[in-house]
Each structure stands twice: as structure tokens, then as C-alpha cells.
XYZ file of C-alpha atoms in Angstrom:
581
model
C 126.222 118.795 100.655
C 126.840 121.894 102.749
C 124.225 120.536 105.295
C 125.806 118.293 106.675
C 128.641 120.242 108.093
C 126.595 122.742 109.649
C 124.397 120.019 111.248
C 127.719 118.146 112.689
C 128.501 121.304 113.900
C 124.965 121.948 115.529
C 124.963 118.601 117.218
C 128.458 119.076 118.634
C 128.008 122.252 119.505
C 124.801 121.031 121.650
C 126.482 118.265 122.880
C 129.131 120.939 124.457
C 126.635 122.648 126.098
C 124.903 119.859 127.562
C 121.551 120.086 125.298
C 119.921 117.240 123.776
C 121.012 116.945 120.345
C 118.649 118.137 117.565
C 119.080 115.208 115.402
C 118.469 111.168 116.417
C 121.367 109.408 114.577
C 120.127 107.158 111.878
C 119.867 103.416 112.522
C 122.533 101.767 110.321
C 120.139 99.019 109.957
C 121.208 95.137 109.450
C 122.325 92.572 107.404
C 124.554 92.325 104.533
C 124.602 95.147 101.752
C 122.625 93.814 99.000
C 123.949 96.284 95.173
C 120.743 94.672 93.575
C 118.293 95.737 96.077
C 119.706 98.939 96.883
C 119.881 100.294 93.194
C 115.973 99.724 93.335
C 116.197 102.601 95.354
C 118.824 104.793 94.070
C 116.506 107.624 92.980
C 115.695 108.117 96.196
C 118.303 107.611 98.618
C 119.433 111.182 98.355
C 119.507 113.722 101.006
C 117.193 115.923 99.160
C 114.521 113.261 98.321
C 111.501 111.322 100.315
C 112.544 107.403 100.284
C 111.542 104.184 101.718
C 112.297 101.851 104.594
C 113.033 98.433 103.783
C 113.066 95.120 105.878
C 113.723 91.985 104.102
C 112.613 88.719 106.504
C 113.442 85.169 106.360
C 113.112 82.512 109.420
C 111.947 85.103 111.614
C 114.569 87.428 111.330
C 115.696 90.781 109.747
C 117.893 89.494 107.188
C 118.377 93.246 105.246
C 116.666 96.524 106.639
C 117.830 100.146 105.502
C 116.584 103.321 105.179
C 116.989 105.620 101.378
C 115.946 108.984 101.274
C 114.822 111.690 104.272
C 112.342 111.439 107.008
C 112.055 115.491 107.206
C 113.496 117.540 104.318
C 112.965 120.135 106.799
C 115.242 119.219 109.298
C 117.356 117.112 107.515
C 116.583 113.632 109.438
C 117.212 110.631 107.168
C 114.737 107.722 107.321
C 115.944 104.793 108.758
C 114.272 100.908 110.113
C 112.862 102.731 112.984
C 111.082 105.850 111.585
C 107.191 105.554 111.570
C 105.352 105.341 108.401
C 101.407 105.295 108.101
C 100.527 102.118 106.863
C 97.677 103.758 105.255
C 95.245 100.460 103.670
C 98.077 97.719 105.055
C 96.405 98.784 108.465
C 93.074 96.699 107.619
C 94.376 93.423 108.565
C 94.670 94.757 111.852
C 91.260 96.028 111.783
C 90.240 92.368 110.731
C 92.021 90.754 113.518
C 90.321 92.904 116.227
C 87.114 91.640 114.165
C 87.739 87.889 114.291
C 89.227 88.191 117.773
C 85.721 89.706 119.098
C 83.746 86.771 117.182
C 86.485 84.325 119.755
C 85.217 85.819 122.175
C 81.984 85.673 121.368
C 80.740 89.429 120.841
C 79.925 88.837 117.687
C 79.593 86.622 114.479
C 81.419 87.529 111.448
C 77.812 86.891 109.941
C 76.151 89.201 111.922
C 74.028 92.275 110.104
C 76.136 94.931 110.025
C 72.934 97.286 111.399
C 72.839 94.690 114.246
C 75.587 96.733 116.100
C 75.047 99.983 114.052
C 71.258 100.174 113.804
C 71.826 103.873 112.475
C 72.786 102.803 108.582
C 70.360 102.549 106.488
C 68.330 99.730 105.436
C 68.738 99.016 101.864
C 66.613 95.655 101.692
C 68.731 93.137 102.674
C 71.252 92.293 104.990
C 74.786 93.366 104.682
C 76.835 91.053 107.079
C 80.281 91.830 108.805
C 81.611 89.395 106.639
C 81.051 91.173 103.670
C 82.554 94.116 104.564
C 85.476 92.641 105.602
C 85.650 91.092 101.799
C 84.534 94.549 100.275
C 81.371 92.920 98.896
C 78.862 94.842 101.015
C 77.835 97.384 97.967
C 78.398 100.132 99.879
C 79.733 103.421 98.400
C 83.537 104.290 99.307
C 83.523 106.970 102.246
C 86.731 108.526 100.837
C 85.486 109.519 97.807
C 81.887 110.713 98.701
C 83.519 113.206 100.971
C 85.920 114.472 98.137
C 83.131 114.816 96.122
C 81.426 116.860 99.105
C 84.345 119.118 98.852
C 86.518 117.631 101.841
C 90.281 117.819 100.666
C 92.713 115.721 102.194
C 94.334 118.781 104.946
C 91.034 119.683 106.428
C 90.178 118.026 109.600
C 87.437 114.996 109.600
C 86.182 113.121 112.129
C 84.537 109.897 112.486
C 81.199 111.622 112.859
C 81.527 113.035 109.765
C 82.053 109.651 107.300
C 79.361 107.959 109.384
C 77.470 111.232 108.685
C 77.894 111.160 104.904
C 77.263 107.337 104.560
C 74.097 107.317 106.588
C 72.497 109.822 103.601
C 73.350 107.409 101.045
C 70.162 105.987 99.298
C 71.759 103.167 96.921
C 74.460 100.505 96.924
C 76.797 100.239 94.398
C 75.497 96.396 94.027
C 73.350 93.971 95.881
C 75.657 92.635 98.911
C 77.277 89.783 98.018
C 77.400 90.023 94.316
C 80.756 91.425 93.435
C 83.853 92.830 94.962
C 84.467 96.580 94.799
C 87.180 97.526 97.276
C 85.405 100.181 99.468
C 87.274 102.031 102.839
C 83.696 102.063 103.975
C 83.598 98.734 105.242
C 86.884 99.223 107.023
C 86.006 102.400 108.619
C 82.456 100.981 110.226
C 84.181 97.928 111.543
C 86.259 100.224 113.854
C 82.513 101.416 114.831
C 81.761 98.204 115.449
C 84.619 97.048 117.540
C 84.302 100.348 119.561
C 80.288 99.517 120.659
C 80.845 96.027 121.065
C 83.883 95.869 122.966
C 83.577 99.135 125.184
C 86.929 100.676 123.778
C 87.971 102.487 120.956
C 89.804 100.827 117.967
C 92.951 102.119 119.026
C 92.839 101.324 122.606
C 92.083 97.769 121.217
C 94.339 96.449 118.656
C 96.870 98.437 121.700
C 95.812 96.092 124.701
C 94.976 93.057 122.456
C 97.572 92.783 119.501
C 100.644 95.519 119.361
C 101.295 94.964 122.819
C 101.235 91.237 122.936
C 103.410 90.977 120.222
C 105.998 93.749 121.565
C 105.328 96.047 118.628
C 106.286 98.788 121.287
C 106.551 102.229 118.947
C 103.442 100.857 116.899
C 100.198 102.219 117.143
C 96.813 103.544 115.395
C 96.858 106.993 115.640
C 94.127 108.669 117.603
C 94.038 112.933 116.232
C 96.037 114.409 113.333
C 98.141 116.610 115.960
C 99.382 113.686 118.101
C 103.037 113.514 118.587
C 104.496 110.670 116.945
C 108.097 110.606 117.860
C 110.250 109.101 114.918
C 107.689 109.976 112.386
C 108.358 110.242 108.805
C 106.984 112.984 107.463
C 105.027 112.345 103.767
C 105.464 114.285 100.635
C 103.828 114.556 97.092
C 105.270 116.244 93.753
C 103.995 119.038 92.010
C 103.613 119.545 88.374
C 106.838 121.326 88.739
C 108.856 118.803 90.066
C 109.156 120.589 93.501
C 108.140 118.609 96.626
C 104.709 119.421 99.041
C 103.976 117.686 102.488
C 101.037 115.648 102.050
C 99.858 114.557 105.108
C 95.940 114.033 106.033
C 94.404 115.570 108.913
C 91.683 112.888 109.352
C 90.698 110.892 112.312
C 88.785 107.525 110.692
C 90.094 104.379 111.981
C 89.938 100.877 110.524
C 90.575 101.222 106.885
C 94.326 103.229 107.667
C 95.763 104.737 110.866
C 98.314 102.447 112.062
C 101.607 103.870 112.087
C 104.519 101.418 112.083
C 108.171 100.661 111.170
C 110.054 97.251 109.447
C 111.602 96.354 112.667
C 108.544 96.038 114.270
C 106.365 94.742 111.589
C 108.574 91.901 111.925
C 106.611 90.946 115.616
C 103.440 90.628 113.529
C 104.984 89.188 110.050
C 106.012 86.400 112.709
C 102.527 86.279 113.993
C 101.655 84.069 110.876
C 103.592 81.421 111.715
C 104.091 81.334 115.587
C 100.651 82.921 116.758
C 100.990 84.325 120.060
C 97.670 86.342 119.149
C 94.126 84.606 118.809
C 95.539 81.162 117.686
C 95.296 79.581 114.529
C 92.313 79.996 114.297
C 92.807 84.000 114.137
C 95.143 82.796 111.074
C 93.249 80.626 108.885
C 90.418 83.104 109.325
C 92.428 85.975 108.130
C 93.757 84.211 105.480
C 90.550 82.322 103.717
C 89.654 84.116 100.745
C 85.987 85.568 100.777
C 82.946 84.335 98.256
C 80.643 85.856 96.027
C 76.777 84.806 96.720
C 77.104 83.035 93.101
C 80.204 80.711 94.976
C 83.097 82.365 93.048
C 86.004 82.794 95.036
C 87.541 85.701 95.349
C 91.561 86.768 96.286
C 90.492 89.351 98.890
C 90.561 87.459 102.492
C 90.249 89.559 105.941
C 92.477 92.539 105.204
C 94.483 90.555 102.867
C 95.307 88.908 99.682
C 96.061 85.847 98.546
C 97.432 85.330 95.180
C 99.964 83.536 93.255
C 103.174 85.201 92.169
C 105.424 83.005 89.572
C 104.885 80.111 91.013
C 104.857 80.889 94.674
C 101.584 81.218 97.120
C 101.834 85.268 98.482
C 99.878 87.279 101.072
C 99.794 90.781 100.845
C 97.953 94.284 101.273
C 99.486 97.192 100.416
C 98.541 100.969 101.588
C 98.355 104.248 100.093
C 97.246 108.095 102.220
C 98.489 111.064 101.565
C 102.202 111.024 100.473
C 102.624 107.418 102.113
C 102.892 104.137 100.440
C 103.137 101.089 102.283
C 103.782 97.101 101.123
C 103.576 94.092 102.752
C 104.001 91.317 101.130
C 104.739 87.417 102.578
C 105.629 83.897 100.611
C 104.665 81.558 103.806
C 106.595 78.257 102.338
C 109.540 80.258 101.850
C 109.450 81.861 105.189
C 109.889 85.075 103.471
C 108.576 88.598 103.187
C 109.349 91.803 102.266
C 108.070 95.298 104.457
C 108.284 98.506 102.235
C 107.418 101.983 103.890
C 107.678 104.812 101.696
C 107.187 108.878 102.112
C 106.095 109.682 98.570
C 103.111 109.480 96.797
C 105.137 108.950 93.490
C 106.362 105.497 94.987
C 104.690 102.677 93.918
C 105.447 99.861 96.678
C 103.960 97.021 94.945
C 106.333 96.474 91.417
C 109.600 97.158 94.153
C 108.578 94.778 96.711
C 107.967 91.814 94.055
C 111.379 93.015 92.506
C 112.698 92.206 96.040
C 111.566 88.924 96.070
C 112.516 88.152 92.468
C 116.191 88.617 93.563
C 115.733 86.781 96.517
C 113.615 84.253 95.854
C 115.113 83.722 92.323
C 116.150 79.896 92.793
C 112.123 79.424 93.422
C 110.173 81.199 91.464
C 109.278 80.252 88.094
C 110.165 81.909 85.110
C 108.888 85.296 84.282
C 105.456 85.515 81.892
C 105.640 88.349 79.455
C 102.342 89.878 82.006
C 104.735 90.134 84.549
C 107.696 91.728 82.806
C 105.370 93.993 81.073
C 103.901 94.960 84.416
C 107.528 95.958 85.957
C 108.045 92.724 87.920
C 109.607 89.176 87.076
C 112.636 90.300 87.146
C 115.348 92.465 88.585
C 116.850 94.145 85.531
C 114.084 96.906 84.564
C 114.059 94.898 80.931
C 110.764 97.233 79.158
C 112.981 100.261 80.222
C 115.542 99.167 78.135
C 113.303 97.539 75.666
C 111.954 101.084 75.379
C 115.579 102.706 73.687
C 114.828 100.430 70.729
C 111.506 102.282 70.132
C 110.041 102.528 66.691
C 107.577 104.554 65.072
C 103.823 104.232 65.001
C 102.841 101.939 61.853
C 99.583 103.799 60.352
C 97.328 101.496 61.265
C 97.553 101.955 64.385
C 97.459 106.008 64.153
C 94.227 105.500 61.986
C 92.594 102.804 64.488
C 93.774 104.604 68.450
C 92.597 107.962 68.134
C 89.252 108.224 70.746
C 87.741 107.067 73.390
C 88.182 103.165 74.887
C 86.160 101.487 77.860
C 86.832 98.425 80.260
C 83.724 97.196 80.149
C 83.681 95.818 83.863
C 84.790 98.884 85.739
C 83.748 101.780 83.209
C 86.955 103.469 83.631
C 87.405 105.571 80.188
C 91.163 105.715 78.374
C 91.203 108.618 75.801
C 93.699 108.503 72.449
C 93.802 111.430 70.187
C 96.138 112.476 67.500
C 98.440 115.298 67.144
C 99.885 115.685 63.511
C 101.837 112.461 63.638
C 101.714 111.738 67.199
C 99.595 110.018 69.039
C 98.758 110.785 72.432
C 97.187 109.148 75.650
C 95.116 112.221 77.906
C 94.172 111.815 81.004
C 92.658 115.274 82.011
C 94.824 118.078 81.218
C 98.332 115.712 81.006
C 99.041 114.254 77.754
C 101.609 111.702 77.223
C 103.121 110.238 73.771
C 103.010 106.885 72.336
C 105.536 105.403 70.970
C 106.179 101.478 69.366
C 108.636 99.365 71.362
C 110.216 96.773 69.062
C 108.482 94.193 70.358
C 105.640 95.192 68.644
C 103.734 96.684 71.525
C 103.125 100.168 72.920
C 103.880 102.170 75.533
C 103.517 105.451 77.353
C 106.363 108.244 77.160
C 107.269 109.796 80.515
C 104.113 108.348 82.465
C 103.741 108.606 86.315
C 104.053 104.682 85.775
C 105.501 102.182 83.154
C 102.060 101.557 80.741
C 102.178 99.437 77.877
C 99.405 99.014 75.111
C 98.752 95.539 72.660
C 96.184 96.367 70.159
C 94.233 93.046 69.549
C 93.094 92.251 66.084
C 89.898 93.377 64.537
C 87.331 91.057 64.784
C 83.844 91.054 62.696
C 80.501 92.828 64.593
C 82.603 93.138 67.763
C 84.107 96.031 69.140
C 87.720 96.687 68.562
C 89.979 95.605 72.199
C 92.988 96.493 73.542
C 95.049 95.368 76.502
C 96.172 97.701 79.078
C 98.935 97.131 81.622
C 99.714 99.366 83.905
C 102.777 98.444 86.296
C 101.950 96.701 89.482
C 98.339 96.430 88.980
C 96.148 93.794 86.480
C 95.813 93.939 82.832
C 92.708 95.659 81.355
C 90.928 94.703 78.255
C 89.442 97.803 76.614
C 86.588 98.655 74.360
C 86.784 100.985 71.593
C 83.589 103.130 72.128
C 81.618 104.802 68.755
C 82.167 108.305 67.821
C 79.525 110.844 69.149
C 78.737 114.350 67.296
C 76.196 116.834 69.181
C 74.464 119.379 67.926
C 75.439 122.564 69.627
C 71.264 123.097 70.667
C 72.086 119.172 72.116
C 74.777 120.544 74.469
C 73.011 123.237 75.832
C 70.597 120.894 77.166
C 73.360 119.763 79.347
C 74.262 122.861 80.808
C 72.866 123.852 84.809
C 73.327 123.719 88.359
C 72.265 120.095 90.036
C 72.470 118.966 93.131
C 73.297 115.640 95.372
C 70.931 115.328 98.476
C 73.299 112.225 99.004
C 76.501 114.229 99.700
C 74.797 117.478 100.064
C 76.790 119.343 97.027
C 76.238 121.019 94.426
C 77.770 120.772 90.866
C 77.367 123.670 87.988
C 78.036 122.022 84.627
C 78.927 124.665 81.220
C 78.883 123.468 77.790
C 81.782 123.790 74.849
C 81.695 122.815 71.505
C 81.862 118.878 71.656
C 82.790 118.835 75.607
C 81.247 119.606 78.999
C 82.830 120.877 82.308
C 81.980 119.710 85.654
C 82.715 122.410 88.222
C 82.677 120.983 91.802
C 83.262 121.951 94.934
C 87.223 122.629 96.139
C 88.492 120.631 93.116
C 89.654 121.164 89.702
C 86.891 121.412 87.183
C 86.870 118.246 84.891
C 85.944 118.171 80.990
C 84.120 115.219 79.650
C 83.668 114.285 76.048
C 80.814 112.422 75.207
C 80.924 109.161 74.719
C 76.569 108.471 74.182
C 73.873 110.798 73.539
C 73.289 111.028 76.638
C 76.743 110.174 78.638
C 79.837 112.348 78.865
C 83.219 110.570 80.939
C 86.514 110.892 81.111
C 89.033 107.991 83.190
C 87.053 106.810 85.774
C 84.781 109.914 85.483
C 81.417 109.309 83.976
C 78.036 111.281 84.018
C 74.980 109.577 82.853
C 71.814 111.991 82.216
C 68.111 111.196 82.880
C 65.522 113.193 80.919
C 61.454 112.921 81.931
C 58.828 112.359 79.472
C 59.007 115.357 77.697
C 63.152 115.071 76.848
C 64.075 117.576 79.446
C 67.246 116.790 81.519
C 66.533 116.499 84.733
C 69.156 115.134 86.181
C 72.055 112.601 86.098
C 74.088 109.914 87.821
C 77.935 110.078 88.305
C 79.944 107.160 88.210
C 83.814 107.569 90.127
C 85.907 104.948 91.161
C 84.252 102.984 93.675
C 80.973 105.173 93.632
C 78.529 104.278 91.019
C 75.529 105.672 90.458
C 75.298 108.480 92.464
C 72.475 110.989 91.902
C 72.261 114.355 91.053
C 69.049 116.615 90.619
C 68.658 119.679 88.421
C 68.510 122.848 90.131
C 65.736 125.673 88.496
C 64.635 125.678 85.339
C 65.707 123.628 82.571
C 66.979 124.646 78.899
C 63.816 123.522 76.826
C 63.972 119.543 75.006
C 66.213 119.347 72.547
């Protein structure tokens, strides 16, 4: 607390002397003080800790806004309704406005081939239509993540050139266009292209003229550079292993999948959009609000930078964001005339489990009753019910210490979930973290002390089929895993394995060593990252996965890395190669 007098005594002491005062005073915010929300937040809403801005809507009005937690630790400013946030991913429904907007006026057609306006992307066969990319079935590989793997880290500065730069080398798609769903920034990011050669100006300069400014959203607006000043910013923050806070905020310039900086008062303007359209009509609506289709007719929940989907009874549309240290949440029941905004300045903060805890209190008298997915999951209710469940914690029967230890797939996405035992405890890794398992007395499992409330059901063994598990992670879907085989190598095996290979796709180089039963990929400006195998020929870890290619002879030659939502990326071997095995 001894801040706060010597900043009272600062901003007096300017005030004296006729200087502008160092500090803005917080907005109070409005509406009545709601115990239930606010203890949602009360590990944050310290004046040593990042925090959230919160605006709670009905009818068209702010019914409950407040800030918890600090803008700046640096200076000391608290966060309040009005302090900026990057929107981060939320920002792609504006990007799909200025999209469907363009096709009003017709500039375009939402079926249009994409290399129709950006004839520089490569040609992969068939066409990949604006349409898809605004439903994240075009196929192609996420941006983001290619440049990671190029060695880009989040604080170096990127510009537009170079993500069209990097996707222009790729050779492959993830999938042919059309045939599933893989969120990708990708799409997002070329739109902005697209908007910028068809209508003359840049993204920003658009959605300004044609959508912030019509709607008064006055302090709103995609940011052009990393160094502009933003006045009322919130700065964003990450933890460290320690506990002790770092600012995490990017220095890159792509527009369309993030960028728009914004606060709950004005997100209001455009939450109120939805109903009263003062931008592009209804039309502009029920376009951004149709759910997308595969080629095979299935629908999907993804629209034009949002989603549909049904929470306890009640229709929802929603996209939340995530860059840097900020989180972001929007989330809207239309027959209720309801939403929630969330802005937060923490990486550690996930937006989606608090905002649907928001509307459970709110929305109590309408929703239906809480499944045991949703109360597993952190939501359905407003009484944190699996924390509590957790006290009355058992120990691990020994069948299911004999039947967790290894390694289990999700046989959709490939992402790998590791077990292995310790003595008498059993463990879930994920790289060099480890986290204990414990039995609640329900029956089920659940992580000790992870980033994020994780519970495990082991299903029952059934004859010539892999053993499955089910995998809920709060906020996000359940997962159905596959327990994977065993796999010994020889150590003559390994050392075929070990090299230097190289990407022409991303330009970068990996160097891979060998140990025992594991393998370490060294990569450019990141932690190196074991992998166990999990096939002769395959070694993963989480979402992690290197599959190795061998020529007639049995020599390795080379391999393709799977990682989030890149698959199949290739890698060649550098020099000569250790002789077959």
C-alpha cells in the first residue's frame, strides 16, 4: 500500500504547480455492484496484479462495467471501462465485415479465388475462395506459427511483407480447401491484403471510415506500427516460471486476424450493431452470422469471424482473442438481449470459462440446467463446484496406475498427452512441467496445480480396440484419446535419427541429437523440445510430432513436422546420412 500515498501526493503536488497530473483517474464504471461477479475476479483486482475489464449489456445498455487489476504495474494506473485492450482474434469479425461490406458494394464476391486479387500465392490446384478463408477451411498453413518456427519470437518487429513472404514459399496445404476446418490466422491476415488492393485503402483506414466511425466507437481503432501511441492503453503481461510478471506485448504489424484495440464502453456501439444495424444492413448481419460448410455439406459453428453455438439451452455468438499477454471475450445471447465484453492483460486469463460464468449468474432464470461437460469444463455454474469437488480427492486405484502410464493420441488433431509414473504417482508431462494426478470422488481425474482446471474419465476397455480416454480441459471441447503402443529402439535405430535438416518452406534449419529412448529438436530462438517415440519411425510430444521418410535403401532422409495448425511440413536432411539401420 505505500503507493498510493506517494502518488496522491505526486498528483497534488502537480496540480499545485499547474502541471498536468501524471495519473488519469480511474473510471468508476456503472451499474450496480454485483459480489458474484466481482469474486470471479478477486485474484486479480489487486494493485500489484494485471486484471480485466468487464461490461455486462442488456437492452442496449451498460448494465455492470468495472475494471480489476492494473493497466501499468509500472506506473501504477488501474484498468478501468475505458482503457484499451488488443482484441487480439475478437478483431476478425471486423475484418469480415470490411469483407462482406466490399462484396455490397460490389468489389468483390465472397466466392471469388482468393489469387483473383492476390495473384502472388501460390497455386496449389484448385481454387481457394474468400469464403473459405473467412470459415478457416482454405487448407492453408497458419502464418503465426510458420514464422515461430522460422525463428521470429513474438518482440521482434514483423511486417506484413514478411507473413505474405513466408506463406508465398509454402508448397502444401494442410487439406484440400473445403474439406475441414482448421482455424488458421492466415486467412485473416490476407483478407486485410485483399481489402487494401480492392478498396484503395489500408485495413485500418477502412474499418476507420466505414465501421468505428459510423458507429461512434471514437477511441477504437486497428493499430497501424507497434510504436504508435495509444493513449489509455493497457499494457499486457505474462508469468514466468517463477511467479514474477514480464510485459508481453508483440511488436508486429499484420492486420486482419488481430489489431483492433478497443474498450467495453465502446464495444457496446458495435454489440448494438447486431440488432439495430446502422452499418451494411441486415444483410451485413445475417452474413456474418451464417455458419460456413464443408464441401461434403456439414455445417460447421465457425461463421464470418464468429461463432455460433449453443450454451445450456440458449443460442450464443462469440469469438474470443488471445496475443501476447492479452485475452479478449465476446460473447452475445441475441434473444436475451444480452452479452458479456471481457478484456484482460494476462496471458494466464482465460476469458472464455469467466465470461460464460457471467452469464450463468445472469442469465440463470434461462438457461437450462448444467450437464456434467459443462461443470467439468469450469462453466454451468457460478460456484467453482470441481474446485471444491477436488478437497475430497482420493487416491489412484491400481488399475488405473497400471493402465495411464504412456503416451495417448486424439486421433483427429494428433495432439499427443504423455502419462508416466513416479513411484506411486502418476504424472501428466507436457515438456519439461509435470503435474500430478489425483482421483476426485466422483470417480474421475484431474490435474494438480495445472495452468487450467483438466479432468480425465478413463473409458472401459474394450476388445481389439484401443484403450480411450476423455479429456476436458476448461473452456475448450472434450477430447477423446487413444492409448498409443509402446515403442523400444535400438540404440543403432536412434542414431539414424540424428542430423541437421532443413525447411526450404520456412527457410530454417533444425539439428536433431539422439538419447537413449528420446530425441531433441533444436530450433531456431526456441527451447529445444524432446520427443519420445511413439512409431518406428515417428517421435511427438503435445501437439509436436515428427514423421521420418527414408529412400529405398532405409536411409533417413528427411521428415515432416506436424504443430498445431501446420501439418505436414517438410524438412530435408542436410550432408551425409548415418548408414541404414
Amino acid at each position: 500500500m505505500p503507493v498510493f500515498p506517494s502518488l496522491r501526493h505526486a498528483l497534488l503536488a502537480a496540480l499545485l504547480l499547474g502541471a498536468a497530473p501524471l495519473l488519469a483517474a480511474p473510471h468508476p464504471g456503472v451499474g450496480v455492484a454485483n459480489p458474484a461477479v466481482d469474486a470471479l475476479f478477486a485474484t486479480w483486482d489487486s494493485p500489484t496484479s494485471p486484471g480485466c475489464a468487464l461490461g455486462v449489456y442488456r437492452d442496449g445498455k451498460i448494465i455492470y462495467s468495472r475494471g480489476y487489476g492494473m493497466a501499468d504495474l509500472e506506473r501504477a494506473v488501474p484498468i478501468s471501462p475505458g482503457s484499451l485492450f488488443d482484441l487480439g482474434s475478437t478483431s476478425k469479425q471486423f475484418t469480415a465485415a470490411s469483407i462482406v461490406l466490399l462484396a455490397q458494394q460490389g468489389k468483390l464476391s465472397l466466392d471469388d479465388d482468393v489469387r483473383k486479387h492476390l495473384a502472388e500465392l501460390p497455386d496449389y490446384g484448385t481454387p481457394i475462395t474468400l469464403r473459405q478463408l473467412l470459415n478457416h477451411t482454405s487448407g492453408l498453413r497458419d502464418y503465426i506459427g510458420l514464422m515461430t518456427l522460422h525463428g521470429t519470437n513474438i518482440d521482434d518487429v514483423t511486417t506484413p511483407e514478411d507473413a505474405l513472404a513466408i506463406i508465398v514459399r509454402q508448397k502444401a496445404l494442410n487439406f484440400a480447401p473445403g474439406s475441414e476446418h482448421l482455424y488458421s490466422n492466415t486467412g485473416y491476415f490476407l483478407l486485410s491484403l485483399v481489402v487494401e488492393r480492392v478498396s484503395g485503402s489500408s485495413l485500418r483506414d477502412f474499418v476507420q471510415t466505414q465501421i468505428l466511425a459510423p458507429l461512434g466507437m471514437q477511441q477504437s481503432h486497428v493499430l497501424g506500427r507497434y510504436d504508435d501511441v495509444v493513449p489509455g492503453r493497457a499494457l499486457a503481461y505474462a508469468a514466468r516460471a517463477d511467479g514474477s510478471l514480464r510485459a508481453d506485448v508483440s511488436r508486429w504489424m499484420q492486420l486482419g486476424d488481430g489489431a483492433v484495440f478497443s474498450n467495453v464502453e465502446e464495444l457496446l456501439h458495435w454489440d448494438n450493431q447486431f440488432y439495430t444495424p446502422r452499418v451494411g444492413g441486415a444483410d451485413l448481419l445475417e452474413q456474418l452470422q451464417t455458419p460456413g460448410k464443408l464441401a461434403d455439406g456439414s455445417a460447421l459453428d465457425y461463421a464470418l469471424g464468429l461463432i455460433i453455438q449453443d450454451y445450456r439451452g440458449l443460442r450464443s455468438v462469440h469469438h474470443g482473442g488471445a496475443w501476447g499477454g492479452y485475452r479478449a471475450q465476446l460473447i452475445r445471447f441475441p434473444e436475451q438481449r444480452f452479452s458479456v465484453a471481457l478484456l484482460c492483460n494476462q496471458g494466464e486469463i482465460e476469458t472464455d470459462p469467466l465470461v460464460r460464468k457471467i452469464a450463468d449468474i445472469y442469465l440463470a432464470d434461462a438457461l437450462e440446467p448444467a450437464t456434467d461437460e459443462t461443470v467439468a469444463s469450469g462453466v454451468g455454474t457460478a460456484v467453482p463446484a470441481p474446485r471444491a469437488e477436488a478437497a475430497k480427492s482420493t487416491k489412484l486405484p491400481r488399475a488405473i496406475l497400471a493402465a495411464l502410464p504412456g503416451n495417448w493420441r486424439d486421433p483427429e488433431t494428433r495432439a499427443l498427452r504423455s502419462f508416466e509414473l513416479d513411484g506411486k504417482t502418476l504424472y501428466y508431462v507436457r515438456g519439461p512441467s509435470r503435474f500430478a494426478i489425483r482421483a476426485r470422488a466422483d470417480g474421475d481425474l484431474e490435474l494438480v496445480d495445472a495452468p487450467a482446471q483438466i479432468t480425465v474419465k478413463l473409458e472401459p476397455a474394450q476388445a481389439d480396440a484401443p484403450r480411450r480416454m476423455r479429456w476436458t480441459q476448461e473452456g475448450r471441447d472434450p477430447q477423446t484419446l487413444e492409448q498409443l503402443p509402446a515403442v523400444t529402439l535400438t540404440p543403432a535405430g536412434l542414431a539414424a535419427f540424428a542430423g541437421t535438416y532443413r525447411s526450404e518452406e520456412i527457410d530454417a534449419v533444425q539439428r536433431i541429437e539422439v538419447s537413449e529412448q528420446s530425441i531433441t529438436v533444436h530450433r531456431p530462438r526456441a527451447e529445444p523440445i524432446p520427443l519420445s517415440p511413439i512409431a518406428p519411425d515417428e517421435f511427438a510430444t503435445g501437439a509436436f510430432a515428427l514423421r521420418f521418410q527414408r529412400n529405398g535403401q532405409g536411409v533417413v532422409i528427411g521428415y515432416e513436422l506436424d504443430v498445431g495448425r501446420i501439418r505436414g511440413l517438410g524438412f530435408e536432411r542436410q550432408g551425409d546420412a548415418p548408414a541404414a539401420r
